[in-house]
Amino acid sequence: MAAVETEELGRRYGRRWALAGVSLTLPHGSVTMLAGPNGAGKSTLLRVLATAIRPDHGTALVAGHDLRRARQEVRRRVALLDHHGYHYEALTARENLEVAAHLMGRPDDARVEAVLARVGLQGRADDPASTFSAGMRKRLALARVLLQDAAVVLLDEPYGELDPSGFQLLDGIIGEMRESGTTVLMATHLVERGASLCDHAIVLVGGQVAWSGPAAEVPVDVGNGSIAR
């Protein structure tokens, strides 16, 4: 069974279909790049797979569970890194992760300190999130993803706000996820970087799959949406 499998998945906002019949299969342990121009449906697809929003059409299995009928089971197995972060501003980095661990049902999770160190925030663990730069907030969000230890990880423009050392950090974490057998789907405009890290690539244009294949062969013009479907 694949880690993620969708069939004619659709999601609309009003009269506009942000996803219009997306069918894809992600093998267990694969690292896949999701590319395409702005407005192609990348973020919508990730949010649907994470159960943050509901699909309006089609079916999907995520980590072996039906996206519509077993939403709680899907949520236990999927971690989403998106644009928002969702930090508690008044809490410290450590407290934010302790709250996250509690919500995951692991209130005494000993890995809080380990993930803070992994993302380079051990020296700021007791500072409020309100004092963090955008790049530090992204690192804190990444720490929460690591804490979840999910079977499927969805990354939405994960390199955004990061500095060069953050790029190297994220490259290393994605490599570690691959080695551990985690399935990763990463939406990014950094096509060359994504191609060097990923096994497969999927290009969305207008809410539909315009191209899929080996990441090393992804078309160079994915950002302008000119790929013929």
PDB file of N, CA and C in Angstrom, residues 19-85:
ATOM      1  N   LEU A  19      -8.116  22.626  -6.742  1.00  0.00           N
ATOM      2  CA  LEU A  19      -7.673  21.298  -7.158  1.00  0.00           C
ATOM      3  C   LEU A  19      -8.753  20.720  -8.045  1.00  0.00           C
ATOM      4  N   ALA A  20      -8.361  20.235  -9.207  1.00  0.00           N
ATOM      5  CA  ALA A  20      -9.351  19.784 -10.185  1.00  0.00           C
ATOM      6  C   ALA A  20      -9.006  18.386 -10.687  1.00  0.00           C
ATOM      7  N   GLY A  21      -9.205  17.392  -9.829  1.00  0.00           N
ATOM      8  CA  GLY A  21      -8.991  16.019 -10.243  1.00  0.00           C
ATOM      9  C   GLY A  21      -7.550  15.574 -10.142  1.00  0.00           C
ATOM     10  N   VAL A  22      -6.953  15.709  -8.949  1.00  0.00           N
ATOM     11  CA  VAL A  22      -5.555  15.330  -8.750  1.00  0.00           C
ATOM     12  C   VAL A  22      -5.470  13.863  -8.346  1.00  0.00           C
ATOM     13  N   SER A  23      -4.796  13.070  -9.159  1.00  0.00           N
ATOM     14  CA  SER A  23      -4.539  11.663  -8.858  1.00  0.00           C
ATOM     15  C   SER A  23      -3.032  11.455  -8.751  1.00  0.00           C
ATOM     16  N   LEU A  24      -2.588  10.909  -7.641  1.00  0.00           N
ATOM     17  CA  LEU A  24      -1.153  10.685  -7.447  1.00  0.00           C
ATOM     18  C   LEU A  24      -0.931   9.539  -6.470  1.00  0.00           C
ATOM     19  N   THR A  25       0.274   9.002  -6.514  1.00  0.00           N
ATOM     20  CA  THR A  25       0.682   7.937  -5.601  1.00  0.00           C
ATOM     21  C   THR A  25       2.077   8.243  -5.081  1.00  0.00           C
ATOM     22  N   LEU A  26       2.231   8.233  -3.756  1.00  0.00           N
ATOM     23  CA  LEU A  26       3.533   8.434  -3.130  1.00  0.00           C
ATOM     24  C   LEU A  26       3.929   7.133  -2.442  1.00  0.00           C
ATOM     25  N   PRO A  27       4.992   6.479  -2.903  1.00  0.00           N
ATOM     26  CA  PRO A  27       5.431   5.246  -2.251  1.00  0.00           C
ATOM     27  C   PRO A  27       5.926   5.506  -0.827  1.00  0.00           C
ATOM     28  N   HIS A  28       5.851   4.498   0.006  1.00  0.00           N
ATOM     29  CA  HIS A  28       6.384   4.605   1.361  1.00  0.00           C
ATOM     30  C   HIS A  28       7.863   4.970   1.317  1.00  0.00           C
ATOM     31  N   GLY A  29       8.248   5.940   2.135  1.00  0.00           N
ATOM     32  CA  GLY A  29       9.646   6.324   2.242  1.00  0.00           C
ATOM     33  C   GLY A  29      10.161   7.194   1.118  1.00  0.00           C
ATOM     34  N   SER A  30       9.286   7.606   0.213  1.00  0.00           N
ATOM     35  CA  SER A  30       9.716   8.444  -0.909  1.00  0.00           C
ATOM     36  C   SER A  30       9.801   9.906  -0.486  1.00  0.00           C
ATOM     37  N   VAL A  31      10.634  10.666  -1.195  1.00  0.00           N
ATOM     38  CA  VAL A  31      10.733  12.116  -1.008  1.00  0.00           C
ATOM     39  C   VAL A  31      10.364  12.750  -2.341  1.00  0.00           C
ATOM     40  N   THR A  32       9.256  13.470  -2.364  1.00  0.00           N
ATOM     41  CA  THR A  32       8.683  13.971  -3.611  1.00  0.00           C
ATOM     42  C   THR A  32       8.594  15.485  -3.588  1.00  0.00           C
ATOM     43  N   MET A  33       9.009  16.116  -4.668  1.00  0.00           N
ATOM     44  CA  MET A  33       8.883  17.556  -4.827  1.00  0.00           C
ATOM     45  C   MET A  33       7.563  17.889  -5.504  1.00  0.00           C
ATOM     46  N   LEU A  34       6.867  18.891  -4.967  1.00  0.00           N
ATOM     47  CA  LEU A  34       5.635  19.403  -5.556  1.00  0.00           C
ATOM     48  C   LEU A  34       5.935  20.803  -6.079  1.00  0.00           C
ATOM     49  N   ALA A  35       5.920  20.949  -7.390  1.00  0.00           N
ATOM     50  CA  ALA A  35       6.299  22.213  -8.014  1.00  0.00           C
ATOM     51  C   ALA A  35       5.134  22.781  -8.816  1.00  0.00           C
ATOM     52  N   GLY A  36       5.318  24.012  -9.287  1.00  0.00           N
ATOM     53  CA  GLY A  36       4.299  24.669 -10.083  1.00  0.00           C
ATOM     54  C   GLY A  36       4.236  26.149  -9.764  1.00  0.00           C
ATOM     55  N   PRO A  37       3.575  26.929 -10.605  1.00  0.00           N
ATOM     56  CA  PRO A  37       3.500  28.375 -10.400  1.00  0.00           C
ATOM     57  C   PRO A  37       2.609  28.738  -9.222  1.00  0.00           C
ATOM     58  N   ASN A  38       2.637  30.004  -8.830  1.00  0.00           N
ATOM     59  CA  ASN A  38       1.735  30.491  -7.795  1.00  0.00           C
ATOM     60  C   ASN A  38       0.293  30.224  -8.209  1.00  0.00           C
ATOM     61  N   GLY A  39      -0.508  29.783  -7.252  1.00  0.00           N
ATOM     62  CA  GLY A  39      -1.909  29.527  -7.547  1.00  0.00           C
ATOM     63  C   GLY A  39      -2.178  28.199  -8.220  1.00  0.00           C
ATOM     64  N   ALA A  40      -1.173  27.329  -8.274  1.00  0.00           N
ATOM     65  CA  ALA A  40      -1.334  26.049  -8.960  1.00  0.00           C
ATOM     66  C   ALA A  40      -2.114  25.040  -8.133  1.00  0.00           C
ATOM     67  N   GLY A  41      -2.212  25.273  -6.816  1.00  0.00           N
ATOM     68  CA  GLY A  41      -2.922  24.349  -5.946  1.00  0.00           C
ATOM     69  C   GLY A  41      -2.035  23.566  -4.997  1.00  0.00           C
ATOM     70  N   LYS A  42      -0.757  23.919  -4.931  1.00  0.00           N
ATOM     71  CA  LYS A  42       0.193  23.164  -4.104  1.00  0.00           C
ATOM     72  C   LYS A  42      -0.188  23.218  -2.621  1.00  0.00           C
ATOM     73  N   SER A  43      -0.375  24.418  -2.094  1.00  0.00           N
ATOM     74  CA  SER A  43      -0.715  24.560  -0.680  1.00  0.00           C
ATOM     75  C   SER A  43      -2.066  23.925  -0.378  1.00  0.00           C
ATOM     76  N   THR A  44      -3.007  24.076  -1.285  1.00  0.00           N
ATOM     77  CA  THR A  44      -4.322  23.471  -1.085  1.00  0.00           C
ATOM     78  C   THR A  44      -4.215  21.958  -0.997  1.00  0.00           C
ATOM     79  N   LEU A  45      -3.417  21.360  -1.870  1.00  0.00           N
ATOM     80  CA  LEU A  45      -3.242  19.913  -1.829  1.00  0.00           C
ATOM     81  C   LEU A  45      -2.648  19.471  -0.490  1.00  0.00           C
ATOM     82  N   LEU A  46      -1.621  20.153  -0.018  1.00  0.00           N
ATOM     83  CA  LEU A  46      -1.006  19.789   1.247  1.00  0.00           C
ATOM     84  C   LEU A  46      -1.987  19.939   2.400  1.00  0.00           C
ATOM     85  N   ARG A  47      -2.774  20.983   2.390  1.00  0.00           N
ATOM     86  CA  ARG A  47      -3.731  21.208   3.477  1.00  0.00           C
ATOM     87  C   ARG A  47      -4.854  20.180   3.449  1.00  0.00           C
ATOM     88  N   VAL A  48      -5.263  19.754   2.271  1.00  0.00           N
ATOM     89  CA  VAL A  48      -6.265  18.695   2.180  1.00  0.00           C
ATOM     90  C   VAL A  48      -5.702  17.394   2.732  1.00  0.00           C
ATOM     91  N   LEU A  49      -4.480  17.040   2.340  1.00  0.00           N
ATOM     92  CA  LEU A  49      -3.877  15.794   2.803  1.00  0.00           C
ATOM     93  C   LEU A  49      -3.636  15.796   4.314  1.00  0.00           C
ATOM     94  N   ALA A  50      -3.450  16.983   4.881  1.00  0.00           N
ATOM     95  CA  ALA A  50      -3.231  17.104   6.326  1.00  0.00           C
ATOM     96  C   ALA A  50      -4.541  17.216   7.106  1.00  0.00           C
ATOM     97  N   THR A  51      -5.668  17.167   6.430  1.00  0.00           N
ATOM     98  CA  THR A  51      -7.016  17.313   6.993  1.00  0.00           C
ATOM     99  C   THR A  51      -7.290  18.717   7.530  1.00  0.00           C
ATOM    100  N   ALA A  52      -6.478  19.704   7.139  1.00  0.00           N
ATOM    101  CA  ALA A  52      -6.739  21.078   7.556  1.00  0.00           C
ATOM    102  C   ALA A  52      -7.978  21.631   6.862  1.00  0.00           C
ATOM    103  N   ILE A  53      -8.244  21.180   5.648  1.00  0.00           N
ATOM    104  CA  ILE A  53      -9.461  21.519   4.919  1.00  0.00           C
ATOM    105  C   ILE A  53      -9.990  20.240   4.279  1.00  0.00           C
ATOM    106  N   ARG A  54     -11.271  20.230   3.964  1.00  0.00           N
ATOM    107  CA  ARG A  54     -11.903  19.036   3.422  1.00  0.00           C
ATOM    108  C   ARG A  54     -11.941  19.087   1.897  1.00  0.00           C
ATOM    109  N   PRO A  55     -11.776  17.943   1.260  1.00  0.00           N
ATOM    110  CA  PRO A  55     -11.933  17.910  -0.201  1.00  0.00           C
ATOM    111  C   PRO A  55     -13.398  17.997  -0.580  1.00  0.00           C
ATOM    112  N   ASP A  56     -13.659  18.510  -1.757  1.00  0.00           N
ATOM    113  CA  ASP A  56     -15.024  18.579  -2.278  1.00  0.00           C
ATOM    114  C   ASP A  56     -15.317  17.463  -3.267  1.00  0.00           C
ATOM    115  N   HIS A  57     -14.269  16.744  -3.655  1.00  0.00           N
ATOM    116  CA  HIS A  57     -14.464  15.684  -4.650  1.00  0.00           C
ATOM    117  C   HIS A  57     -13.297  14.707  -4.542  1.00  0.00           C
ATOM    118  N   GLY A  58     -13.547  13.478  -4.925  1.00  0.00           N
ATOM    119  CA  GLY A  58     -12.482  12.493  -5.006  1.00  0.00           C
ATOM    120  C   GLY A  58     -12.213  11.780  -3.691  1.00  0.00           C
ATOM    121  N   THR A  59     -11.206  10.910  -3.726  1.00  0.00           N
ATOM    122  CA  THR A  59     -10.852  10.100  -2.567  1.00  0.00           C
ATOM    123  C   THR A  59      -9.354  10.166  -2.315  1.00  0.00           C
ATOM    124  N   ALA A  60      -8.974   9.812  -1.096  1.00  0.00           N
ATOM    125  CA  ALA A  60      -7.554   9.780  -0.752  1.00  0.00           C
ATOM    126  C   ALA A  60      -7.338   8.834   0.418  1.00  0.00           C
ATOM    127  N   LEU A  61      -6.240   8.091   0.344  1.00  0.00           N
ATOM    128  CA  LEU A  61      -5.748   7.286   1.450  1.00  0.00           C
ATOM    129  C   LEU A  61      -4.418   7.875   1.889  1.00  0.00           C
ATOM    130  N   VAL A  62      -4.285   8.146   3.173  1.00  0.00           N
ATOM    131  CA  VAL A  62      -3.055   8.697   3.727  1.00  0.00           C
ATOM    132  C   VAL A  62      -2.617   7.797   4.873  1.00  0.00           C
ATOM    133  N   ALA A  63      -1.417   7.249   4.757  1.00  0.00           N
ATOM    134  CA  ALA A  63      -0.901   6.298   5.755  1.00  0.00           C
ATOM    135  C   ALA A  63      -1.898   5.173   6.004  1.00  0.00           C
ATOM    136  N   GLY A  64      -2.573   4.762   4.949  1.00  0.00           N
ATOM    137  CA  GLY A  64      -3.491   3.638   5.033  1.00  0.00           C
ATOM    138  C   GLY A  64      -4.882   3.964   5.516  1.00  0.00           C
ATOM    139  N   HIS A  65      -5.191   5.245   5.726  1.00  0.00           N
ATOM    140  CA  HIS A  65      -6.489   5.634   6.274  1.00  0.00           C
ATOM    141  C   HIS A  65      -7.228   6.565   5.311  1.00  0.00           C
ATOM    142  N   ASP A  66      -8.528   6.371   5.256  1.00  0.00           N
ATOM    143  CA  ASP A  66      -9.365   7.167   4.368  1.00  0.00           C
ATOM    144  C   ASP A  66      -9.433   8.608   4.861  1.00  0.00           C
ATOM    145  N   LEU A  67      -9.146   9.538   3.972  1.00  0.00           N
ATOM    146  CA  LEU A  67      -9.069  10.956   4.347  1.00  0.00           C
ATOM    147  C   LEU A  67     -10.408  11.497   4.842  1.00  0.00           C
ATOM    148  N   ARG A  68     -11.497  10.986   4.332  1.00  0.00           N
ATOM    149  CA  ARG A  68     -12.817  11.476   4.721  1.00  0.00           C
ATOM    150  C   ARG A  68     -13.341  10.755   5.971  1.00  0.00           C
ATOM    151  N   ARG A  69     -13.151   9.451   6.038  1.00  0.00           N
ATOM    152  CA  ARG A  69     -13.783   8.646   7.074  1.00  0.00           C
ATOM    153  C   ARG A  69     -12.937   8.481   8.324  1.00  0.00           C
ATOM    154  N   ALA A  70     -11.648   8.707   8.228  1.00  0.00           N
ATOM    155  CA  ALA A  70     -10.754   8.480   9.375  1.00  0.00           C
ATOM    156  C   ALA A  70      -9.826   9.664   9.564  1.00  0.00           C
ATOM    157  N   ARG A  71     -10.396  10.837   9.705  1.00  0.00           N
ATOM    158  CA  ARG A  71      -9.601  12.060   9.768  1.00  0.00           C
ATOM    159  C   ARG A  71      -8.673  12.076  10.982  1.00  0.00           C
ATOM    160  N   GLN A  72      -9.147  11.606  12.124  1.00  0.00           N
ATOM    161  CA  GLN A  72      -8.308  11.606  13.318  1.00  0.00           C
ATOM    162  C   GLN A  72      -7.122  10.666  13.160  1.00  0.00           C
ATOM    163  N   GLU A  73      -7.340   9.521  12.532  1.00  0.00           N
ATOM    164  CA  GLU A  73      -6.239   8.593  12.303  1.00  0.00           C
ATOM    165  C   GLU A  73      -5.203   9.201  11.358  1.00  0.00           C
ATOM    166  N   VAL A  74      -5.672   9.907  10.342  1.00  0.00           N
ATOM    167  CA  VAL A  74      -4.757  10.587   9.426  1.00  0.00           C
ATOM    168  C   VAL A  74      -3.946  11.634  10.175  1.00  0.00           C
ATOM    169  N   ARG A  75      -4.607  12.417  11.020  1.00  0.00           N
ATOM    170  CA  ARG A  75      -3.918  13.488  11.749  1.00  0.00           C
ATOM    171  C   ARG A  75      -2.823  12.954  12.661  1.00  0.00           C
ATOM    172  N   ARG A  76      -3.019  11.765  13.187  1.00  0.00           N
ATOM    173  CA  ARG A  76      -2.000  11.178  14.062  1.00  0.00           C
ATOM    174  C   ARG A  76      -0.746  10.778  13.293  1.00  0.00           C
ATOM    175  N   ARG A  77      -0.861  10.657  12.001  1.00  0.00           N
ATOM    176  CA  ARG A  77       0.237  10.114  11.200  1.00  0.00           C
ATOM    177  C   ARG A  77       0.844  11.120  10.229  1.00  0.00           C
ATOM    178  N   VAL A  78       0.296  12.334  10.203  1.00  0.00           N
ATOM    179  CA  VAL A  78       0.739  13.341   9.244  1.00  0.00           C
ATOM    180  C   VAL A  78       1.174  14.599   9.981  1.00  0.00           C
ATOM    181  N   ALA A  79       2.276  15.191   9.543  1.00  0.00           N
ATOM    182  CA  ALA A  79       2.742  16.475  10.070  1.00  0.00           C
ATOM    183  C   ALA A  79       2.828  17.464   8.920  1.00  0.00           C
ATOM    184  N   LEU A  80       2.312  18.667   9.137  1.00  0.00           N
ATOM    185  CA  LEU A  80       2.302  19.722   8.115  1.00  0.00           C
ATOM    186  C   LEU A  80       3.115  20.914   8.591  1.00  0.00           C
ATOM    187  N   LEU A  81       4.066  21.315   7.768  1.00  0.00           N
ATOM    188  CA  LEU A  81       4.781  22.577   7.968  1.00  0.00           C
ATOM    189  C   LEU A  81       4.259  23.542   6.921  1.00  0.00           C
ATOM    190  N   ASP A  82       3.503  24.551   7.364  1.00  0.00           N
ATOM    191  CA  ASP A  82       2.930  25.485   6.395  1.00  0.00           C
ATOM    192  C   ASP A  82       3.428  26.901   6.651  1.00  0.00           C
ATOM    193  N   HIS A  83       2.760  27.877   6.044  1.00  0.00           N
ATOM    194  CA  HIS A  83       3.241  29.261   6.097  1.00  0.00           C
ATOM    195  C   HIS A  83       2.950  29.942   7.436  1.00  0.00           C
ATOM    196  N   HIS A  84       2.050  29.383   8.236  1.00  0.00           N
ATOM    197  CA  HIS A  84       1.530  30.125   9.379  1.00  0.00           C
ATOM    198  C   HIS A  84       2.336  29.921  10.652  1.00  0.00           C
ATOM    199  N   GLY A  85       2.794  28.740  10.928  1.00  0.00           N
ATOM    200  CA  GLY A  85       3.597  28.507  12.123  1.00  0.00           C
ATOM    201  C   GLY A  85       2.771  28.159  13.347  1.00  0.00           C
TER     202      GLY A  85
END
